[in-house]
N, CA, C and O atoms as a DFTB+ gen file, in Angstrom:
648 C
 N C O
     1  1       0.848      -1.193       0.000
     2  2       0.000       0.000       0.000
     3  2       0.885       1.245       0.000
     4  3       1.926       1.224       0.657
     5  1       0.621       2.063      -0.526
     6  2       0.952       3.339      -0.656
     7  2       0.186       4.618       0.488
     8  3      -0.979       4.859       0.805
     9  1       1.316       5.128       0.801
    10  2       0.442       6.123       1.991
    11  2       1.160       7.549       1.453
    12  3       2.156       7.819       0.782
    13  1       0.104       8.301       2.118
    14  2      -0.047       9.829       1.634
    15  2       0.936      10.235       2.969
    16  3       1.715       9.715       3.768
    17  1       0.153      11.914       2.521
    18  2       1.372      12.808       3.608
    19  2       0.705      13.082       4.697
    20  3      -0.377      12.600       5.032
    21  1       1.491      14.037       5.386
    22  2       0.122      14.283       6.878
    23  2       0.264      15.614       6.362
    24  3       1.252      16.006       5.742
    25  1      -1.072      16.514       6.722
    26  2      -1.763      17.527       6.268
    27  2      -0.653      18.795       6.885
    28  3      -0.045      19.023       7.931
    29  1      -0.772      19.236       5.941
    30  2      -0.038      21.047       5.789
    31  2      -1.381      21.844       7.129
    32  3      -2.605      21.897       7.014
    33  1      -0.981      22.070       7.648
    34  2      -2.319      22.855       8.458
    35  2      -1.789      23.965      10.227
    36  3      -0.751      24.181      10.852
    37  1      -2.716      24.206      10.301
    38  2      -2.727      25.361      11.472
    39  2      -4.296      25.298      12.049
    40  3      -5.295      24.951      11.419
    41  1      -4.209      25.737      13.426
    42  2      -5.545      25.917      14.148
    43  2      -6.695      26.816      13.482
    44  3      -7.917      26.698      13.390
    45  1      -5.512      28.016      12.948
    46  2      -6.505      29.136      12.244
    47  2      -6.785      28.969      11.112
    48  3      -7.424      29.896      10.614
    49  1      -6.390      27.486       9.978
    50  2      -6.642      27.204       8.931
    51  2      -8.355      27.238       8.638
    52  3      -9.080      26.553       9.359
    53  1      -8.874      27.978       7.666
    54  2     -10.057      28.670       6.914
    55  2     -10.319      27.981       6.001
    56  3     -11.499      27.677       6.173
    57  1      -9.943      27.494       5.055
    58  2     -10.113      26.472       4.116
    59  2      -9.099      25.148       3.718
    60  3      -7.899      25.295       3.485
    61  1      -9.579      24.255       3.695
    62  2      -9.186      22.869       3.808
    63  2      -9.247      22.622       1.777
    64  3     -10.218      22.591       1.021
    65  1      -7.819      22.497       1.511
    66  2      -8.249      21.820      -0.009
    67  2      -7.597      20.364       0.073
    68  3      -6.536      20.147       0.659
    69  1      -8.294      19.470      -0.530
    70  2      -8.483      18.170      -0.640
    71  2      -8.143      17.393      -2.039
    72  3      -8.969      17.273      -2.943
    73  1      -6.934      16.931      -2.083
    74  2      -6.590      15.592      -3.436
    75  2      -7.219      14.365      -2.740
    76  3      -7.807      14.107      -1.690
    77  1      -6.688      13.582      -4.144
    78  2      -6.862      11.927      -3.832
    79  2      -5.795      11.223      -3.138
    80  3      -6.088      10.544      -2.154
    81  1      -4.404      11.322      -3.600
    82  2      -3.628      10.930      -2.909
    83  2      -2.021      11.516      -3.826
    84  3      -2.112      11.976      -4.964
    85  1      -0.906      11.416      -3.238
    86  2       0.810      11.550      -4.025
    87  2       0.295      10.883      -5.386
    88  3      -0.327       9.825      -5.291
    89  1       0.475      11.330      -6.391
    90  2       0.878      11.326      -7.881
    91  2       2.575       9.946      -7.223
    92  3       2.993       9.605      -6.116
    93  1       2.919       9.669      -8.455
    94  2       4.114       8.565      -8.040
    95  2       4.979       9.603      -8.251
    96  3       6.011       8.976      -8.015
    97  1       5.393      10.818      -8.539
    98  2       6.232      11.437      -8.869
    99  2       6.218      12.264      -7.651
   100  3       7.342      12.661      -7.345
   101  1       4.966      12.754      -6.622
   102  2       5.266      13.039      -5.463
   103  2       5.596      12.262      -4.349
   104  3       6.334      12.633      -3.436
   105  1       5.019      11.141      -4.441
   106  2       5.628      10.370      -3.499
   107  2       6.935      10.097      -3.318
   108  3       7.446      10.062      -2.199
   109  1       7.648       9.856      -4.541
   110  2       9.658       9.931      -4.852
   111  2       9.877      11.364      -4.266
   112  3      10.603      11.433      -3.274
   113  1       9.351      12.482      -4.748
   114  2       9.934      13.420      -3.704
   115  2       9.080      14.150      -2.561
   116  3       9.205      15.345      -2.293
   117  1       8.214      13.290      -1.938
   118  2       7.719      13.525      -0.626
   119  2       7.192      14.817      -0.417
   120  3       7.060      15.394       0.663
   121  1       6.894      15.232      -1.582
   122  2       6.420      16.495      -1.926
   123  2       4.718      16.948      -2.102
   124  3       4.535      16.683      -3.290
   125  1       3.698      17.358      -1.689
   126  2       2.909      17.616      -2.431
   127  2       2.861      18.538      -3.644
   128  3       3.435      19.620      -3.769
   129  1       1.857      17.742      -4.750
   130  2       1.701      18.153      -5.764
   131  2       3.292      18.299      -6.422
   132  3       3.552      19.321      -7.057
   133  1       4.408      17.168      -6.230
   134  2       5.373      17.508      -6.966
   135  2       5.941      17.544      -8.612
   136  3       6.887      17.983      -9.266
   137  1       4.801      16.845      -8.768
   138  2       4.870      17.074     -10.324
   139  2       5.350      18.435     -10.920
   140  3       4.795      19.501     -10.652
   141  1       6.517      18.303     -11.820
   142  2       7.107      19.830     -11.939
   143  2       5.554      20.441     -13.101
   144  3       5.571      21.630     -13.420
   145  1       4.712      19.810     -13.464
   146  2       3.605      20.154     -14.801
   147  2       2.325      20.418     -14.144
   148  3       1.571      21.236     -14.670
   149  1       1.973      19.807     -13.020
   150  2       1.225      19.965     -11.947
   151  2       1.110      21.735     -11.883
   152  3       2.040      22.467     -11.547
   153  1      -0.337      22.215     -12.315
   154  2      -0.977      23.901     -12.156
   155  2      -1.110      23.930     -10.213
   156  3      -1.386      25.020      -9.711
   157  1      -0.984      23.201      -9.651
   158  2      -1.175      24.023      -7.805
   159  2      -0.483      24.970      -7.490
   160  3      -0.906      26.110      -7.296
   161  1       0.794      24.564      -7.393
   162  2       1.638      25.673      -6.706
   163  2       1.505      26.970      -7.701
   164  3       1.040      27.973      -7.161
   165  1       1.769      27.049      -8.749
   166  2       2.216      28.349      -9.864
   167  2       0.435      28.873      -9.354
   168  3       0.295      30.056      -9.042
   169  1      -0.691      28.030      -9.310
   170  2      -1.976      28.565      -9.349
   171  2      -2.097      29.180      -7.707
   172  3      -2.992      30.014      -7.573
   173  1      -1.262      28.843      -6.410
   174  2      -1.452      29.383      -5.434
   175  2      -0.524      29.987      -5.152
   176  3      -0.457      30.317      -3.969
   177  1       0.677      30.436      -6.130
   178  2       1.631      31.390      -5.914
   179  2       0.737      32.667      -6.397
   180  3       0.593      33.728      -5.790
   181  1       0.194      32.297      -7.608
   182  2      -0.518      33.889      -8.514
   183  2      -1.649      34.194      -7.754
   184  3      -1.864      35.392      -7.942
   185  1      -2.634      33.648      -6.855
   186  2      -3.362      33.768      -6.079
   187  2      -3.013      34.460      -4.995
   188  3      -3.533      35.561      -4.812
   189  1      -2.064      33.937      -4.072
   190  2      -1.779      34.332      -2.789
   191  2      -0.487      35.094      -3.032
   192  3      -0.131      35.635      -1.985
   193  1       0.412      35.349      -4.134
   194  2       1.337      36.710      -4.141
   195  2       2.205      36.541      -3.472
   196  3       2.716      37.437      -2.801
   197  1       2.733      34.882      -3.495
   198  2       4.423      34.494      -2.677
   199  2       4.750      33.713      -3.720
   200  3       4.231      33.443      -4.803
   201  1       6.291      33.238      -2.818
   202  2       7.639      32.430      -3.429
   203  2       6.991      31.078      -3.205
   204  3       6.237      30.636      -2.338
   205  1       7.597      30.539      -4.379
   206  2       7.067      29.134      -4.478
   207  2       8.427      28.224      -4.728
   208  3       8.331      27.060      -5.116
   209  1       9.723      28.870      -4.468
   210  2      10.750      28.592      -5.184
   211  2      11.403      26.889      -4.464
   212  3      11.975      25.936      -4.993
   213  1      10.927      27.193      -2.977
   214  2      11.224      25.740      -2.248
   215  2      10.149      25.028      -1.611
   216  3       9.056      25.588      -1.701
   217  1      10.182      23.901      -0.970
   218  2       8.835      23.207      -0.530
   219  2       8.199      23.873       1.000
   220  3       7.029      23.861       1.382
   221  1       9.751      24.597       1.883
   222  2       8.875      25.244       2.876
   223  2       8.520      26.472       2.208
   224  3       7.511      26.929       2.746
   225  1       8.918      27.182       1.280
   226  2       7.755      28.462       1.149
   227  2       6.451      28.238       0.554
   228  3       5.500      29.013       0.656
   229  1       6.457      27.032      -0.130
   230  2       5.165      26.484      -0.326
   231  2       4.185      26.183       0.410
   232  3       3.011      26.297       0.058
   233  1       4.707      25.620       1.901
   234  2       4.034      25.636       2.809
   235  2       3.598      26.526       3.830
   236  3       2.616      26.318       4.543
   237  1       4.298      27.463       3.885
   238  2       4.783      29.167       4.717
   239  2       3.380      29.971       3.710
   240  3       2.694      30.857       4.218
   241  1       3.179      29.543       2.461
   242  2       2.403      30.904       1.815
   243  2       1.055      29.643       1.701
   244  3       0.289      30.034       0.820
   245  1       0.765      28.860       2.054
   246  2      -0.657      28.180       2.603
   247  2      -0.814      28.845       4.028
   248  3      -1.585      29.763       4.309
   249  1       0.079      28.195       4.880
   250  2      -0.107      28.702       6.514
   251  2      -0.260      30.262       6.341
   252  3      -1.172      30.809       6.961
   253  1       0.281      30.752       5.819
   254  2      -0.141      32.196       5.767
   255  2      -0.917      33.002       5.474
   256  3      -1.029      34.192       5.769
   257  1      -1.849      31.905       4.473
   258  2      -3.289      32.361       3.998
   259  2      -3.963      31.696       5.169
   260  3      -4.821      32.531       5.454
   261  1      -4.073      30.888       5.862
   262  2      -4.900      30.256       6.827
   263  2      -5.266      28.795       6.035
   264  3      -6.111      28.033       6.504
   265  1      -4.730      28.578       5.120
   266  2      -5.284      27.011       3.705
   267  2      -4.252      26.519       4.611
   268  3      -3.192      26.942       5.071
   269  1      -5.270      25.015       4.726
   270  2      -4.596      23.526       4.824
   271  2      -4.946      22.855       3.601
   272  3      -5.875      23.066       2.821
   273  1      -3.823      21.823       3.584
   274  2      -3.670      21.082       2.154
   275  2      -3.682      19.643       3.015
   276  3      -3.152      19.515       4.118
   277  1      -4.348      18.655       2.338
   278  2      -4.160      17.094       2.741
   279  2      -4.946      16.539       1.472
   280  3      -5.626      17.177       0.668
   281  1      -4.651      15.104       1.514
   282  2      -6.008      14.148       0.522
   283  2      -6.649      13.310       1.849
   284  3      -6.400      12.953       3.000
   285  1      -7.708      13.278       0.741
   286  2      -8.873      12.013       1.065
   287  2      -8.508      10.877       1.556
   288  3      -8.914      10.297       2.562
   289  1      -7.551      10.523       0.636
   290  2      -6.842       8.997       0.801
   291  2      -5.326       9.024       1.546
   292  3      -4.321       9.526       1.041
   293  1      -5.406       8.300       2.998
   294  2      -4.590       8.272       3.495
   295  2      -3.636       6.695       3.599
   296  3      -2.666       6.698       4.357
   297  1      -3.998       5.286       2.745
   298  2      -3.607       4.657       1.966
   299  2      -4.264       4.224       0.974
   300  3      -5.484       4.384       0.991
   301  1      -3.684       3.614      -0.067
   302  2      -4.046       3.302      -1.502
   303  2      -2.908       2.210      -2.397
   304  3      -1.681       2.133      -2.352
   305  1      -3.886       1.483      -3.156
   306  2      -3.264       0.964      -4.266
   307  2      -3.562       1.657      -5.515
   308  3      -4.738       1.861      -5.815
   309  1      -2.533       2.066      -6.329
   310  2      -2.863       2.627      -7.901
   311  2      -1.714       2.286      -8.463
   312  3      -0.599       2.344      -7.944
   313  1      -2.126       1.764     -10.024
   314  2      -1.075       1.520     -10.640
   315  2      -1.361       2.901     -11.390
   316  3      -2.337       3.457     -11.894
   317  1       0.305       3.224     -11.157
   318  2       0.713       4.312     -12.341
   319  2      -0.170       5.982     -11.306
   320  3      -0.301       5.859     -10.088
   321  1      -0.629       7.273     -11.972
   322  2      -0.768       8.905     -11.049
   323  2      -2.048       8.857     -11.566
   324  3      -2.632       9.923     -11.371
   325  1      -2.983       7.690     -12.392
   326  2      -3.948       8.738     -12.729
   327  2      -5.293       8.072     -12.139
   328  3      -5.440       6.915     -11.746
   329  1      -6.115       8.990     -12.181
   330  2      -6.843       8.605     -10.744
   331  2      -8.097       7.351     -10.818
   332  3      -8.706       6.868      -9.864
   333  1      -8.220       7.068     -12.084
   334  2      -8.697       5.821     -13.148
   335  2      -8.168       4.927     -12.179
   336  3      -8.821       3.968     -11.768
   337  1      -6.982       5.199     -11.781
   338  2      -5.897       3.762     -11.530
   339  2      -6.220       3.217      -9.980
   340  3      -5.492       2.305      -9.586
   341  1      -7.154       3.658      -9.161
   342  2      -7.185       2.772      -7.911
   343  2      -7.709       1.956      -7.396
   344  3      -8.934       1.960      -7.521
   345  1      -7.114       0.914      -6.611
   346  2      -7.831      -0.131      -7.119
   347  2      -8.228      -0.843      -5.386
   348  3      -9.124      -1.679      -5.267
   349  1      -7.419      -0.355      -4.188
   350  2      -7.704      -0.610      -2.782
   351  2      -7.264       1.123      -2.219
   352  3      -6.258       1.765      -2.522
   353  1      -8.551       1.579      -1.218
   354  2      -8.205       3.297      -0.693
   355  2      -8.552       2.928       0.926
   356  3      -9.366       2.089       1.312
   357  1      -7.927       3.564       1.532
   358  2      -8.523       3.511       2.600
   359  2      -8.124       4.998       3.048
   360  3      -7.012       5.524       3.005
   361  1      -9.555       5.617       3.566
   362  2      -9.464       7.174       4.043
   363  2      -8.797       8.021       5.145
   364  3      -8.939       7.701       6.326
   365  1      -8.216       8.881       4.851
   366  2      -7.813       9.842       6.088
   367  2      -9.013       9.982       6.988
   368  3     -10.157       9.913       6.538
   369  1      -8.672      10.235       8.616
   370  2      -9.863      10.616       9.128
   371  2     -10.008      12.173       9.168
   372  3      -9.436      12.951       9.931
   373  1     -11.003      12.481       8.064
   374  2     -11.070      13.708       7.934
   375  2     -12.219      14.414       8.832
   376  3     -12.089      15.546       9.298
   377  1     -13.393      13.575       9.018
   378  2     -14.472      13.603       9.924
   379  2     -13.775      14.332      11.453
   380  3     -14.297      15.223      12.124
   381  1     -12.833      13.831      11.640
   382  2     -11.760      14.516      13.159
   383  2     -11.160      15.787      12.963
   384  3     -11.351      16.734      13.726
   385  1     -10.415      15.827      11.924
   386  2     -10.127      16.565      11.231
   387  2     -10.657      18.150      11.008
   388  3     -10.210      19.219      11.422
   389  1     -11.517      17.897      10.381
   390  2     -12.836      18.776      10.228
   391  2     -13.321      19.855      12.168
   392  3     -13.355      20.992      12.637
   393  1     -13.559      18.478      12.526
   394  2     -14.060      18.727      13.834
   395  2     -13.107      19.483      14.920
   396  3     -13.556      20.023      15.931
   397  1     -11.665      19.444      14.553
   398  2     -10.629      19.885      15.042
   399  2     -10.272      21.226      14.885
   400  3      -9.448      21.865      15.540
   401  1     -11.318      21.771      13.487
   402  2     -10.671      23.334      13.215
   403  2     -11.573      23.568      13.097
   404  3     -12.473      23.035      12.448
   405  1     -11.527      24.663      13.871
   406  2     -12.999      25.273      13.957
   407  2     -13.407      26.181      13.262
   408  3     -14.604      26.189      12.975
   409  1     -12.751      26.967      12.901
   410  2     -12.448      27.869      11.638
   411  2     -12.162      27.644      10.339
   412  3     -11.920      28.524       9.513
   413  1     -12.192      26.128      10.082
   414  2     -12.929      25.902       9.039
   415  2     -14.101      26.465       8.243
   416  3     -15.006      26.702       9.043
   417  1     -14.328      26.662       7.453
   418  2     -15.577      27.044       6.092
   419  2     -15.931      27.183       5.304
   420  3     -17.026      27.637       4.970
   421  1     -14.330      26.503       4.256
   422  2     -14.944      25.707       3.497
   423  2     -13.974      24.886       2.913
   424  3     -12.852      25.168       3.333
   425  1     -13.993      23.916       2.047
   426  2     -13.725      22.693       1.928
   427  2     -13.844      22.522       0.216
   428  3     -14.880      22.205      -0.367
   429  1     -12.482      22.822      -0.458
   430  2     -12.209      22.552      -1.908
   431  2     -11.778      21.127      -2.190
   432  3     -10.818      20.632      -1.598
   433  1     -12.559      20.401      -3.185
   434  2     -12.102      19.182      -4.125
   435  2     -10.978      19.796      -5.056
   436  3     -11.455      20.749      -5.673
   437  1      -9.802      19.601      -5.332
   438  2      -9.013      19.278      -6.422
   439  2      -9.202      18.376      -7.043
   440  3      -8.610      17.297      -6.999
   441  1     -10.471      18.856      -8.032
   442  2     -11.209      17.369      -9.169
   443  2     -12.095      16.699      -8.640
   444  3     -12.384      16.572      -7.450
   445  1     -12.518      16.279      -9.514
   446  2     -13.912      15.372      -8.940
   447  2     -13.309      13.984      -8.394
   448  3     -14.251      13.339      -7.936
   449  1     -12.529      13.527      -8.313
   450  2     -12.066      12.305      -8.299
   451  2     -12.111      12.436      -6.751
   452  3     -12.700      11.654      -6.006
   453  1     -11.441      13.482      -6.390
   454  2     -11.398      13.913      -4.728
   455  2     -12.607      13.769      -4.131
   456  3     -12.849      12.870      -3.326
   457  1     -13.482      14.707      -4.521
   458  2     -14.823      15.078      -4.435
   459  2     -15.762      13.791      -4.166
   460  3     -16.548      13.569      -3.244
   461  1     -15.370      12.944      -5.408
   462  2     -16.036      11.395      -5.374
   463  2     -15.665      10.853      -3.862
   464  3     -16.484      10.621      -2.973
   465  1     -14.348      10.718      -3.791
   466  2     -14.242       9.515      -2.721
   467  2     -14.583      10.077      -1.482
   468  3     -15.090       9.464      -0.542
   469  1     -14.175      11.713      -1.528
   470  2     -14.658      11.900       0.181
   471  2     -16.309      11.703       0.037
   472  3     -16.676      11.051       1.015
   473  1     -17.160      11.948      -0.615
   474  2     -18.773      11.221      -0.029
   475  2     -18.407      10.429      -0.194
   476  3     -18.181      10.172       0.989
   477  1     -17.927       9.308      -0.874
   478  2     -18.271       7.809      -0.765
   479  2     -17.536       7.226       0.505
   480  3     -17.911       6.211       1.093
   481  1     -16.492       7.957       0.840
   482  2     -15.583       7.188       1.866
   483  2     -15.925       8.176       3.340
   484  3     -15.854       7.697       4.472
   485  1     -16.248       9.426       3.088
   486  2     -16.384      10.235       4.340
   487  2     -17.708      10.804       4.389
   488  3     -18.276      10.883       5.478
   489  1     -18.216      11.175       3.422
   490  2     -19.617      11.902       3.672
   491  2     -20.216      12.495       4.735
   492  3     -21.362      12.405       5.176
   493  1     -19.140      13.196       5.125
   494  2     -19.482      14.395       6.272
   495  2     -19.412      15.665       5.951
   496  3     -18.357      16.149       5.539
   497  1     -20.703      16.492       6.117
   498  2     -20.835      17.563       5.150
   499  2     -21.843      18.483       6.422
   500  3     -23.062      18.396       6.566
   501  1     -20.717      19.481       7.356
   502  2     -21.096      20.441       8.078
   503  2     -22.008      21.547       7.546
   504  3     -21.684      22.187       6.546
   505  1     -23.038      21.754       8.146
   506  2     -23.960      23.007       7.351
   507  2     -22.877      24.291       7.165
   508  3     -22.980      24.981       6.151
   509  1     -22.009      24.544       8.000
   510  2     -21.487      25.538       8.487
   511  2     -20.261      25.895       7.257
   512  3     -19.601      26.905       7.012
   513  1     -20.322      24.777       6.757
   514  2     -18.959      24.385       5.231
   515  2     -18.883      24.674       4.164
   516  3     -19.852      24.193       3.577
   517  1     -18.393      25.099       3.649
   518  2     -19.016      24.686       1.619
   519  2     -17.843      24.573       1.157
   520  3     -16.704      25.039       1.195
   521  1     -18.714      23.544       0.560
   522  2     -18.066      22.253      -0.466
   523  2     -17.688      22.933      -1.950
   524  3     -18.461      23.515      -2.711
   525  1     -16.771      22.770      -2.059
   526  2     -16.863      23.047      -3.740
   527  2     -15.693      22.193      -4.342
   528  3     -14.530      22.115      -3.947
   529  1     -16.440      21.432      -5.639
   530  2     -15.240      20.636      -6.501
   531  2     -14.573      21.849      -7.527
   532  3     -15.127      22.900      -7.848
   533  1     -13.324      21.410      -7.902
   534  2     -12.373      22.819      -8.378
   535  2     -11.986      21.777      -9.562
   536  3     -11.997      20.546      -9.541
   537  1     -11.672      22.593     -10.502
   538  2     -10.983      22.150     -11.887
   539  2      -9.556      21.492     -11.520
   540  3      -8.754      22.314     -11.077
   541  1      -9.036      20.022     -11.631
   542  2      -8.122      19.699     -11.130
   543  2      -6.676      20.313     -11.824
   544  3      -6.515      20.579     -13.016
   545  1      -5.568      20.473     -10.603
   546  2      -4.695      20.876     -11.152
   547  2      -4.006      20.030     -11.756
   548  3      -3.327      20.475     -12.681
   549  1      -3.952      19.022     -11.561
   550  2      -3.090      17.997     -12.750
   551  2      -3.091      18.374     -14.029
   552  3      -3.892      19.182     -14.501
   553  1      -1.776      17.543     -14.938
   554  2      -1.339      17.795     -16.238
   555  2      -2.453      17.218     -17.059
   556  3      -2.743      17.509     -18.220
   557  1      -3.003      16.389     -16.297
   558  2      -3.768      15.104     -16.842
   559  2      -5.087      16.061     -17.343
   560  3      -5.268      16.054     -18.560
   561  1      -5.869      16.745     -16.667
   562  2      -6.795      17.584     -16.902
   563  2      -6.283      18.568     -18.212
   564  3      -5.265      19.259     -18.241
   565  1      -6.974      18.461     -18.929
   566  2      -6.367      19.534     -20.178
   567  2      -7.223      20.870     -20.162
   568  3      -7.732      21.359     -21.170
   569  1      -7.309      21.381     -18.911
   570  2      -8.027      23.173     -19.115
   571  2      -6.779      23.192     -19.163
   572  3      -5.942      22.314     -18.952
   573  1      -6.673      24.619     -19.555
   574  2      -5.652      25.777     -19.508
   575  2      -5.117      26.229     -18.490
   576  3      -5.734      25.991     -17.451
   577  1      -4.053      26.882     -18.386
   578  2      -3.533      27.074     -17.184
   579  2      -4.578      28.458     -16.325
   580  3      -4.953      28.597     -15.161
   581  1      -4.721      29.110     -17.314
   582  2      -5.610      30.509     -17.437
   583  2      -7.027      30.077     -16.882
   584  3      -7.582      30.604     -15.919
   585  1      -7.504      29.077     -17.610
   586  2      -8.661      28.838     -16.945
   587  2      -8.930      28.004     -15.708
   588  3     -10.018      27.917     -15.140
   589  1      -7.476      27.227     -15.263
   590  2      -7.891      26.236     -14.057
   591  2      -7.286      27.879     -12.824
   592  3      -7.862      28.023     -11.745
   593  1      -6.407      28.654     -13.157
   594  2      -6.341      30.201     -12.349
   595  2      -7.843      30.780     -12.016
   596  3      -8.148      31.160     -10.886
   597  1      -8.648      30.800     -13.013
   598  2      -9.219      31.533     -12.934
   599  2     -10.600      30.994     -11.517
   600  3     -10.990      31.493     -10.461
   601  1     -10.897      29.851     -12.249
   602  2     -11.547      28.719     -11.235
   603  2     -10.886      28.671      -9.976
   604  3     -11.540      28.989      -8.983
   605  1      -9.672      28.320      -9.850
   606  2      -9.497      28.717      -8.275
   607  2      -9.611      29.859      -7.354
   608  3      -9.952      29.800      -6.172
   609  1      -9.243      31.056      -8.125
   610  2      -9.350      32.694      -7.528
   611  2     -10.610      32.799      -7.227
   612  3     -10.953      33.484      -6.264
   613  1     -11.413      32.208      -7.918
   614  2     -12.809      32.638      -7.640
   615  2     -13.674      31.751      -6.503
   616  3     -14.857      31.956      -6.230
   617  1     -12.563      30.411      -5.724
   618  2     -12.915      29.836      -5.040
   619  2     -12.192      30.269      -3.539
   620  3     -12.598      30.160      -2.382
   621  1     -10.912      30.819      -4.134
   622  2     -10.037      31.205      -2.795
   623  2     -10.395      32.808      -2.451
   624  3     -10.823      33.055      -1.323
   625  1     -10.259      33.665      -3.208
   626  2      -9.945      34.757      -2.967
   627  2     -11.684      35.505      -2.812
   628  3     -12.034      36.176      -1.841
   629  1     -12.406      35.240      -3.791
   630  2     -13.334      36.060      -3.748
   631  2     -14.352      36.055      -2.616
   632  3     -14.775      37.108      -2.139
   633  1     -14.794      34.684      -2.133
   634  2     -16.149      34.484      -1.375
   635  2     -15.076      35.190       0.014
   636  3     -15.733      35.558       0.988
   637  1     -13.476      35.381       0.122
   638  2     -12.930      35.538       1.084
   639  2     -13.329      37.386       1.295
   640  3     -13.921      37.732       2.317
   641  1     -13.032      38.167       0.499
   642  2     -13.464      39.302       0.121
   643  2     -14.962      39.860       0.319
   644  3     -14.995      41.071       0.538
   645  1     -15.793      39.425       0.295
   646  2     -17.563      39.478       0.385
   647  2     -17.485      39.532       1.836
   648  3     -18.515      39.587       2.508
C-alpha cells in the first residue's frame, strides 16, 4: 500500500483543499503536488502573491493564507498517477479533522475524483462548510492554465473578500 502525507495545516486554517492521494512522482519526492507540470503551486503562488521557489515556502504561503492542504486517501493501491488507476483506498480521518478546526468554512475538491471519494468514503458535510469541486490541477486535466487560475481565484480569494 501506498500512503499519503500528513496535512499542511494550522488551528486558524479557513479552508481545507483536498486531493486523492501523491501522484508517483510526489511520493519519490515527498512532496505535495510535486509534479514539476502539476498547475497548484504556480496557481497558489498567482493567487496568494508568494515564493514558491522551495517546498517550505510552499508551505509558509498556505499557513499564511490560513489554507490547509491534505487528501482524502490516506492509503491506496494505484497503478501508475492517474486517478482511473485505484484499485484498494482507505481514508484519512477527515471527519476529526474537520471537527478539530474550527475555523474551518470551506472545503475545496481538487477534481472530482477527490470530491467522489470523500462522499463515498467520508460523507461528512457540516452546514457551516461549503463544499466546492475545483478544476483539477493535474497535467492530466487539459483546461488551460488561465482557466484552471481563474476557477481557483474565484474559489479562494473572492467568497474571502464578500
Amino acid at each position: 500500500m501506498l500512503k499519503g502525507f500528513p496535512p499542511i495545516h494550522s488551528q486558524q486554517s479557513r479552508i481545507l483543499i483536498l486531493g486523492t492521494g501523491p501522484s508517483v512522482v510526489s511520493s519519490l519526492k515527498q512532496q505535495y503536488y510535486g509534479h514539476e507540470r502539476n498547475a497548484f503551486w504556480p496557481i497558489m503562488s498567482e493567487i496568494l502573491q508568494g515564493p514558491i521557489e522551495t517546498y517550505e515556502q510552499k508551505w509558509n504561503l498556505l499557513l499564511a493564507n490560513d489554507i490547509a492542504l491534505w487528501d482524502v486517501l490516506a492509503e491506496f493501491e494505484r497503478k501508475g498517477s492517474a486517478d482511473s488507476a485505484y484499485t484498494t483506498v482507505i481514508p484519512n480521518d477527515l471527519k476529526l479533522f474537520i471537527d478539530e478546526h474550527a475555523m474551518l468554512n470551506r472545503i475545496l475538491f481538487n477534481g472530482q475524483k477527490a470530491s467522489d471519494f470523500y462522499r463515498r468514503l467520508i460523507g461528512y458535510y457540516p452546514p457551516a462548510i461549503e463544499f466546492q469541486t475545483l478544476a483539477s490541477t493535474s497535467p492530466a486535466y487539459t483546461l488551460g492554465f488561465g482557466q484552471k487560475l481563474e476557477v481557483w481565484r474565484n474559489s479562494i480569494v473572492h467568497p474571502i473578500q464578500c
